[in-house]
């Protein structure tokens, strides 16, 4: 069964460093998302991406964050200068859209646990 | 106001019993979707079940069913015949405004319910 994959599973970085989190969405999906979950808290939306553009972003997704689809399969989240409060689990998700009665269910990857020291 | 409210931070259930996890939501949209996800201790988010706001029947997926009461704005998850492997965090989530676009609308999550299945 197709699944969303994410690398790395764990990333430890120093404050102020740049990190790139990588995701491979399900191949026929059109919409891509990043969410984050600070330890013990609820899952929060960061950004959605469609047709090579950001379609929506939250207030969390400030200028330190960027997303890119560098090729036909990868979808990346870059944090330019990490802060301690960026420590969280970052989930990538993808969905196929609302075509032909589909439910546009978002399928999540296993997550990348980011620790900023 | 919270868009998704899960009032049970923790629940216990005996193996083989049924359990209901509560979820209420707040939206002014006519068209929306409700989802339940399971998050085991390993951390991944596993999709369980979906209910569309226009669906007249309650959704079912194997041992999972969704008790959808639109007038009360509730979408409770019912797990029948609980198994030890059902022990996990369960999140209710809502997607609004889906008919304004072709898809791609964000999910808003509740705070989750930690379910523990006991022998």
Short mmCIF file of N, CA, C and O in Angstrom, two decimals, chain A residues 13-100:
data_model
loop_
_atom_site.label_atom_id
_atom_site.label_comp_id
_atom_site.label_asym_id
_atom_site.label_seq_id
_atom_site.Cartn_x
_atom_site.Cartn_y
_atom_site.Cartn_z
N UNK A 13 19.99 19.29 16.07
CA UNK A 13 20.71 20.43 15.50
C UNK A 13 20.98 21.47 16.58
O UNK A 13 20.33 21.48 17.63
N UNK A 14 21.92 22.32 16.29
CA UNK A 14 22.22 23.43 17.20
C UNK A 14 21.35 24.61 16.84
O UNK A 14 21.05 24.86 15.66
N UNK A 15 20.98 25.36 17.85
CA UNK A 15 20.21 26.58 17.64
C UNK A 15 20.91 27.47 16.62
O UNK A 15 22.14 27.63 16.66
N UNK A 16 20.12 28.02 15.71
CA UNK A 16 20.68 28.89 14.68
C UNK A 16 21.07 28.18 13.40
O UNK A 16 21.32 28.84 12.38
N UNK A 17 21.10 26.87 13.43
CA UNK A 17 21.45 26.11 12.23
C UNK A 17 20.23 25.92 11.33
O UNK A 17 19.08 25.96 11.78
N UNK A 18 20.49 25.68 10.08
CA UNK A 18 19.43 25.38 9.11
C UNK A 18 19.18 23.87 9.07
O UNK A 18 20.14 23.09 9.15
N UNK A 19 17.93 23.50 8.96
CA UNK A 19 17.60 22.08 8.76
C UNK A 19 16.64 21.94 7.60
O UNK A 19 15.84 22.84 7.31
N UNK A 20 16.75 20.83 6.93
CA UNK A 20 15.83 20.48 5.85
C UNK A 20 15.22 19.13 6.17
O UNK A 20 15.95 18.14 6.36
N UNK A 21 13.91 19.11 6.25
CA UNK A 21 13.18 17.87 6.49
C UNK A 21 12.59 17.42 5.16
O UNK A 21 12.01 18.24 4.43
N UNK A 22 12.72 16.14 4.88
CA UNK A 22 12.32 15.64 3.58
C UNK A 22 11.13 14.69 3.66
O UNK A 22 10.99 13.93 4.62
N UNK A 23 10.36 14.71 2.61
CA UNK A 23 9.14 13.91 2.55
C UNK A 23 8.96 13.43 1.11
O UNK A 23 9.26 14.17 0.17
N UNK A 24 8.48 12.21 0.98
CA UNK A 24 8.03 11.73 -0.32
C UNK A 24 6.55 11.42 -0.19
O UNK A 24 6.16 10.44 0.46
N UNK A 25 5.69 12.28 -0.75
CA UNK A 25 4.24 12.04 -0.66
C UNK A 25 3.83 10.83 -1.49
O UNK A 25 4.61 10.30 -2.28
N UNK A 26 2.59 10.41 -1.32
CA UNK A 26 2.03 9.34 -2.14
C UNK A 26 1.95 9.81 -3.58
O UNK A 26 1.54 10.95 -3.85
N UNK A 27 2.31 8.95 -4.52
CA UNK A 27 2.66 9.40 -5.86
C UNK A 27 1.52 10.06 -6.63
O UNK A 27 1.74 10.96 -7.40
N UNK A 28 0.28 9.67 -6.47
CA UNK A 28 -0.79 10.28 -7.25
C UNK A 28 -1.49 11.40 -6.50
O UNK A 28 -2.52 11.92 -6.95
N UNK A 29 -0.94 11.78 -5.36
CA UNK A 29 -1.57 12.84 -4.57
C UNK A 29 -1.17 14.21 -5.11
O UNK A 29 -0.07 14.41 -5.62
N UNK A 30 -2.08 15.16 -4.91
CA UNK A 30 -1.88 16.49 -5.47
C UNK A 30 -1.57 17.55 -4.41
O UNK A 30 -1.04 18.61 -4.73
N UNK A 31 -1.96 17.27 -3.17
CA UNK A 31 -1.84 18.26 -2.11
C UNK A 31 -0.87 17.75 -1.06
O UNK A 31 -0.92 16.58 -0.68
N UNK A 32 -0.06 18.65 -0.58
CA UNK A 32 0.96 18.28 0.39
C UNK A 32 0.90 19.25 1.55
O UNK A 32 0.55 20.43 1.39
N UNK A 33 1.27 18.74 2.72
CA UNK A 33 1.10 19.51 3.95
C UNK A 33 2.28 19.24 4.89
O UNK A 33 2.88 18.17 4.86
N UNK A 34 2.51 20.20 5.74
CA UNK A 34 3.38 20.01 6.90
C UNK A 34 2.59 20.40 8.15
O UNK A 34 1.90 21.45 8.17
N UNK A 35 2.72 19.55 9.17
CA UNK A 35 2.16 19.81 10.49
C UNK A 35 3.29 19.61 11.50
O UNK A 35 4.29 18.94 11.21
N UNK A 36 3.07 20.17 12.68
CA UNK A 36 4.03 19.86 13.74
C UNK A 36 3.28 19.56 15.04
O UNK A 36 2.13 19.98 15.24
N UNK A 37 3.98 18.80 15.88
CA UNK A 37 3.40 18.42 17.17
C UNK A 37 4.48 18.59 18.23
O UNK A 37 5.42 17.78 18.28
N UNK A 38 4.37 19.63 19.02
CA UNK A 38 5.26 19.79 20.15
C UNK A 38 4.91 18.71 21.17
O UNK A 38 3.73 18.36 21.32
N UNK A 39 5.93 18.19 21.83
CA UNK A 39 5.75 17.03 22.71
C UNK A 39 4.59 17.22 23.66
O UNK A 39 4.52 18.20 24.41
N UNK A 40 3.66 16.25 23.62
CA UNK A 40 2.53 16.27 24.55
C UNK A 40 1.41 17.20 24.15
O UNK A 40 0.43 17.33 24.89
N UNK A 41 1.54 17.85 23.00
CA UNK A 41 0.52 18.80 22.58
C UNK A 41 -0.19 18.32 21.32
O UNK A 41 0.11 17.26 20.79
N UNK A 42 -1.14 19.13 20.87
CA UNK A 42 -1.90 18.70 19.71
C UNK A 42 -1.14 19.00 18.43
O UNK A 42 -0.16 19.73 18.40
N UNK A 43 -1.62 18.40 17.36
CA UNK A 43 -1.02 18.57 16.05
C UNK A 43 -1.46 19.92 15.48
O UNK A 43 -2.66 20.23 15.49
N UNK A 44 -0.48 20.68 14.96
CA UNK A 44 -0.78 22.02 14.44
C UNK A 44 -0.41 22.10 12.96
O UNK A 44 0.68 21.67 12.56
N UNK A 45 -1.27 22.72 12.20
CA UNK A 45 -1.03 22.93 10.77
C UNK A 45 0.05 23.99 10.56
O UNK A 45 0.06 25.03 11.23
N UNK A 46 0.94 23.72 9.62
CA UNK A 46 1.94 24.72 9.24
C UNK A 46 1.64 25.29 7.86
O UNK A 46 1.51 26.51 7.70
N UNK A 47 1.53 24.42 6.86
CA UNK A 47 1.45 24.90 5.49
C UNK A 47 0.85 23.83 4.60
O UNK A 47 0.99 22.64 4.86
N UNK A 48 0.15 24.28 3.56
CA UNK A 48 -0.30 23.37 2.51
C UNK A 48 0.24 23.85 1.17
O UNK A 48 0.51 25.05 0.97
N UNK A 49 0.37 22.93 0.23
CA UNK A 49 1.09 23.18 -1.02
C UNK A 49 0.38 22.46 -2.13
O UNK A 49 0.03 21.28 -2.02
N UNK A 50 0.16 23.19 -3.22
CA UNK A 50 -0.54 22.61 -4.37
C UNK A 50 -0.04 23.28 -5.64
O UNK A 50 0.12 24.51 -5.68
N UNK A 51 0.20 22.49 -6.65
CA UNK A 51 0.59 23.03 -7.96
C UNK A 51 1.80 23.95 -7.83
O UNK A 51 1.83 25.04 -8.41
N UNK A 52 2.76 23.52 -7.04
CA UNK A 52 4.02 24.23 -6.84
C UNK A 52 3.89 25.59 -6.15
O UNK A 52 4.76 26.45 -6.32
N UNK A 53 2.82 25.73 -5.41
CA UNK A 53 2.64 26.98 -4.67
C UNK A 53 2.11 26.69 -3.28
O UNK A 53 1.38 25.71 -3.09
N UNK A 54 2.41 27.57 -2.35
CA UNK A 54 1.76 27.50 -1.04
C UNK A 54 0.31 27.91 -1.21
O UNK A 54 0.01 28.96 -1.79
N UNK A 55 -0.61 27.07 -0.73
CA UNK A 55 -2.02 27.43 -0.82
C UNK A 55 -2.54 28.03 0.49
O UNK A 55 -3.44 28.85 0.46
N UNK A 56 -1.97 27.61 1.59
CA UNK A 56 -2.35 28.20 2.87
C UNK A 56 -1.20 28.02 3.85
O UNK A 56 -0.49 27.03 3.78
N UNK A 57 -1.03 28.98 4.75
CA UNK A 57 -0.04 28.83 5.81
C UNK A 57 -0.59 29.39 7.11
O UNK A 57 -1.43 30.28 7.09
N UNK A 58 -0.08 28.87 8.20
CA UNK A 58 -0.53 29.34 9.51
C UNK A 58 0.41 30.44 9.99
O UNK A 58 1.47 30.71 9.39
N UNK A 59 0.03 31.03 11.12
CA UNK A 59 0.87 32.10 11.68
C UNK A 59 2.20 31.55 12.21
O UNK A 59 3.16 32.29 12.38
N UNK A 60 2.25 30.25 12.44
CA UNK A 60 3.52 29.63 12.87
C UNK A 60 4.53 29.70 11.72
O UNK A 60 5.73 29.84 11.93
N UNK A 61 4.04 29.56 10.52
CA UNK A 61 4.89 29.46 9.32
C UNK A 61 5.37 30.85 8.95
O UNK A 61 4.85 31.49 8.03
N UNK A 62 6.40 31.31 9.67
CA UNK A 62 6.91 32.66 9.39
C UNK A 62 8.07 32.59 8.40
O UNK A 62 8.29 31.56 7.76
N UNK A 63 8.80 33.68 8.30
CA UNK A 63 9.86 33.78 7.29
C UNK A 63 11.01 32.79 7.50
O UNK A 63 11.84 32.62 6.62
N UNK A 64 11.06 32.19 8.69
CA UNK A 64 12.09 31.19 8.94
C UNK A 64 11.82 29.88 8.21
O UNK A 64 12.71 29.04 8.07
N UNK A 65 10.59 29.69 7.81
CA UNK A 65 10.18 28.44 7.18
C UNK A 65 10.02 28.61 5.67
O UNK A 65 9.60 29.68 5.19
N UNK A 66 10.32 27.56 4.95
CA UNK A 66 10.02 27.55 3.53
C UNK A 66 9.76 26.11 3.11
O UNK A 66 10.20 25.16 3.77
N UNK A 67 9.01 25.96 2.03
CA UNK A 67 8.75 24.64 1.48
C UNK A 67 9.09 24.64 0.00
O UNK A 67 9.06 25.67 -0.67
N UNK A 68 9.38 23.44 -0.48
CA UNK A 68 9.79 23.32 -1.87
C UNK A 68 9.48 21.91 -2.36
O UNK A 68 9.49 20.95 -1.58
N UNK A 69 9.16 21.83 -3.64
CA UNK A 69 9.06 20.52 -4.29
C UNK A 69 10.14 20.51 -5.35
O UNK A 69 9.90 20.89 -6.49
N UNK A 70 11.34 20.09 -4.98
CA UNK A 70 12.48 20.26 -5.89
C UNK A 70 12.44 19.35 -7.11
O UNK A 70 13.10 19.66 -8.10
N UNK A 71 11.68 18.26 -7.03
CA UNK A 71 11.56 17.36 -8.17
C UNK A 71 10.18 16.75 -8.13
O UNK A 71 9.33 17.20 -7.37
N UNK A 72 9.96 15.71 -8.92
CA UNK A 72 8.61 15.15 -9.01
C UNK A 72 8.19 14.31 -7.84
O UNK A 72 7.03 13.88 -7.77
N UNK A 73 9.10 14.06 -6.90
CA UNK A 73 8.73 13.17 -5.82
C UNK A 73 8.93 13.76 -4.42
O UNK A 73 8.17 13.46 -3.52
N UNK A 74 9.92 14.62 -4.24
CA UNK A 74 10.22 15.09 -2.89
C UNK A 74 9.47 16.37 -2.55
O UNK A 74 9.16 17.19 -3.42
N UNK A 75 9.24 16.54 -1.26
CA UNK A 75 8.61 17.75 -0.73
C UNK A 75 9.37 18.07 0.55
O UNK A 75 9.49 17.22 1.43
N UNK A 76 9.94 19.28 0.61
CA UNK A 76 10.83 19.58 1.74
C UNK A 76 10.32 20.76 2.56
O UNK A 76 9.65 21.66 2.05
N UNK A 77 10.68 20.73 3.83
CA UNK A 77 10.45 21.85 4.75
C UNK A 77 11.82 22.30 5.24
O UNK A 77 12.59 21.50 5.78
N UNK A 78 12.10 23.58 5.04
CA UNK A 78 13.37 24.13 5.49
C UNK A 78 13.11 25.10 6.63
O UNK A 78 12.20 25.95 6.53
N UNK A 79 13.90 24.97 7.68
CA UNK A 79 13.87 25.96 8.77
C UNK A 79 15.23 26.63 8.74
O UNK A 79 16.27 25.97 8.91
N UNK A 80 15.21 27.93 8.48
CA UNK A 80 16.47 28.63 8.18
C UNK A 80 17.39 28.77 9.37
O UNK A 80 18.57 28.54 9.28
N UNK A 81 16.88 29.18 10.47
CA UNK A 81 17.69 29.41 11.67
C UNK A 81 16.89 28.90 12.86
O UNK A 81 16.01 29.58 13.39
N UNK A 82 17.19 27.67 13.24
CA UNK A 82 16.34 27.00 14.22
C UNK A 82 16.42 27.65 15.59
O UNK A 82 17.46 28.16 16.01
N UNK A 83 15.27 27.58 16.27
CA UNK A 83 15.17 28.08 17.64
C UNK A 83 14.82 26.90 18.55
O UNK A 83 14.35 25.86 18.09
N UNK A 84 15.04 27.09 19.83
CA UNK A 84 14.73 26.02 20.78
C UNK A 84 13.27 25.59 20.66
O UNK A 84 12.96 24.39 20.72
N UNK A 85 12.39 26.56 20.45
CA UNK A 85 10.96 26.25 20.39
C UNK A 85 10.54 25.56 19.10
O UNK A 85 9.37 25.20 18.94
N UNK A 86 11.47 25.36 18.17
CA UNK A 86 11.16 24.58 16.97
C UNK A 86 11.26 23.08 17.23
O UNK A 86 10.90 22.27 16.37
N UNK A 87 11.73 22.70 18.39
CA UNK A 87 11.80 21.28 18.75
C UNK A 87 10.40 20.70 18.75
O UNK A 87 9.52 21.18 19.48
N UNK A 88 10.18 19.68 17.95
CA UNK A 88 8.85 19.10 17.77
C UNK A 88 8.96 17.91 16.84
O UNK A 88 10.01 17.65 16.24
N UNK A 89 7.83 17.19 16.71
CA UNK A 89 7.70 16.20 15.66
C UNK A 89 7.07 16.91 14.47
O UNK A 89 6.05 17.60 14.61
N UNK A 90 7.68 16.74 13.31
CA UNK A 90 7.16 17.35 12.09
C UNK A 90 6.60 16.25 11.20
O UNK A 90 7.30 15.30 10.84
N UNK A 91 5.34 16.41 10.85
CA UNK A 91 4.67 15.44 10.00
C UNK A 91 4.43 16.03 8.62
O UNK A 91 3.94 17.15 8.49
N UNK A 92 4.73 15.24 7.63
CA UNK A 92 4.32 15.53 6.27
C UNK A 92 3.06 14.72 5.99
O UNK A 92 2.89 13.61 6.51
N UNK A 93 2.17 15.26 5.19
CA UNK A 93 0.95 14.55 4.79
C UNK A 93 0.66 14.85 3.33
O UNK A 93 1.13 15.87 2.79
N UNK A 94 -0.11 13.98 2.71
CA UNK A 94 -0.54 14.25 1.35
C UNK A 94 -1.97 13.77 1.17
O UNK A 94 -2.46 12.92 1.92
N UNK A 95 -2.65 14.35 0.16
CA UNK A 95 -4.02 13.95 -0.14
C UNK A 95 -4.26 14.10 -1.63
O UNK A 95 -3.55 14.83 -2.32
N UNK A 96 -5.29 13.41 -2.11
CA UNK A 96 -5.49 13.36 -3.55
C UNK A 96 -6.45 14.42 -4.07
O UNK A 96 -6.59 14.60 -5.27
N UNK A 97 -7.13 15.14 -3.18
CA UNK A 97 -8.07 16.15 -3.64
C UNK A 97 -9.48 15.61 -3.68
O UNK A 97 -9.74 14.44 -3.40
N UNK A 98 -10.40 16.45 -4.07
CA UNK A 98 -11.83 16.11 -4.02
C UNK A 98 -12.36 15.79 -5.42
O UNK A 98 -13.37 16.30 -5.84
N UNK A 99 -11.66 14.94 -6.11
CA UNK A 99 -12.09 14.56 -7.45
C UNK A 99 -12.97 13.33 -7.36
O UNK A 99 -12.71 12.42 -6.59
N UNK A 100 -13.99 13.30 -8.19
CA UNK A 100 -14.78 12.09 -8.37
C UNK A 100 -15.22 11.46 -7.04
O UNK A 100 -15.11 10.26 -6.85
#
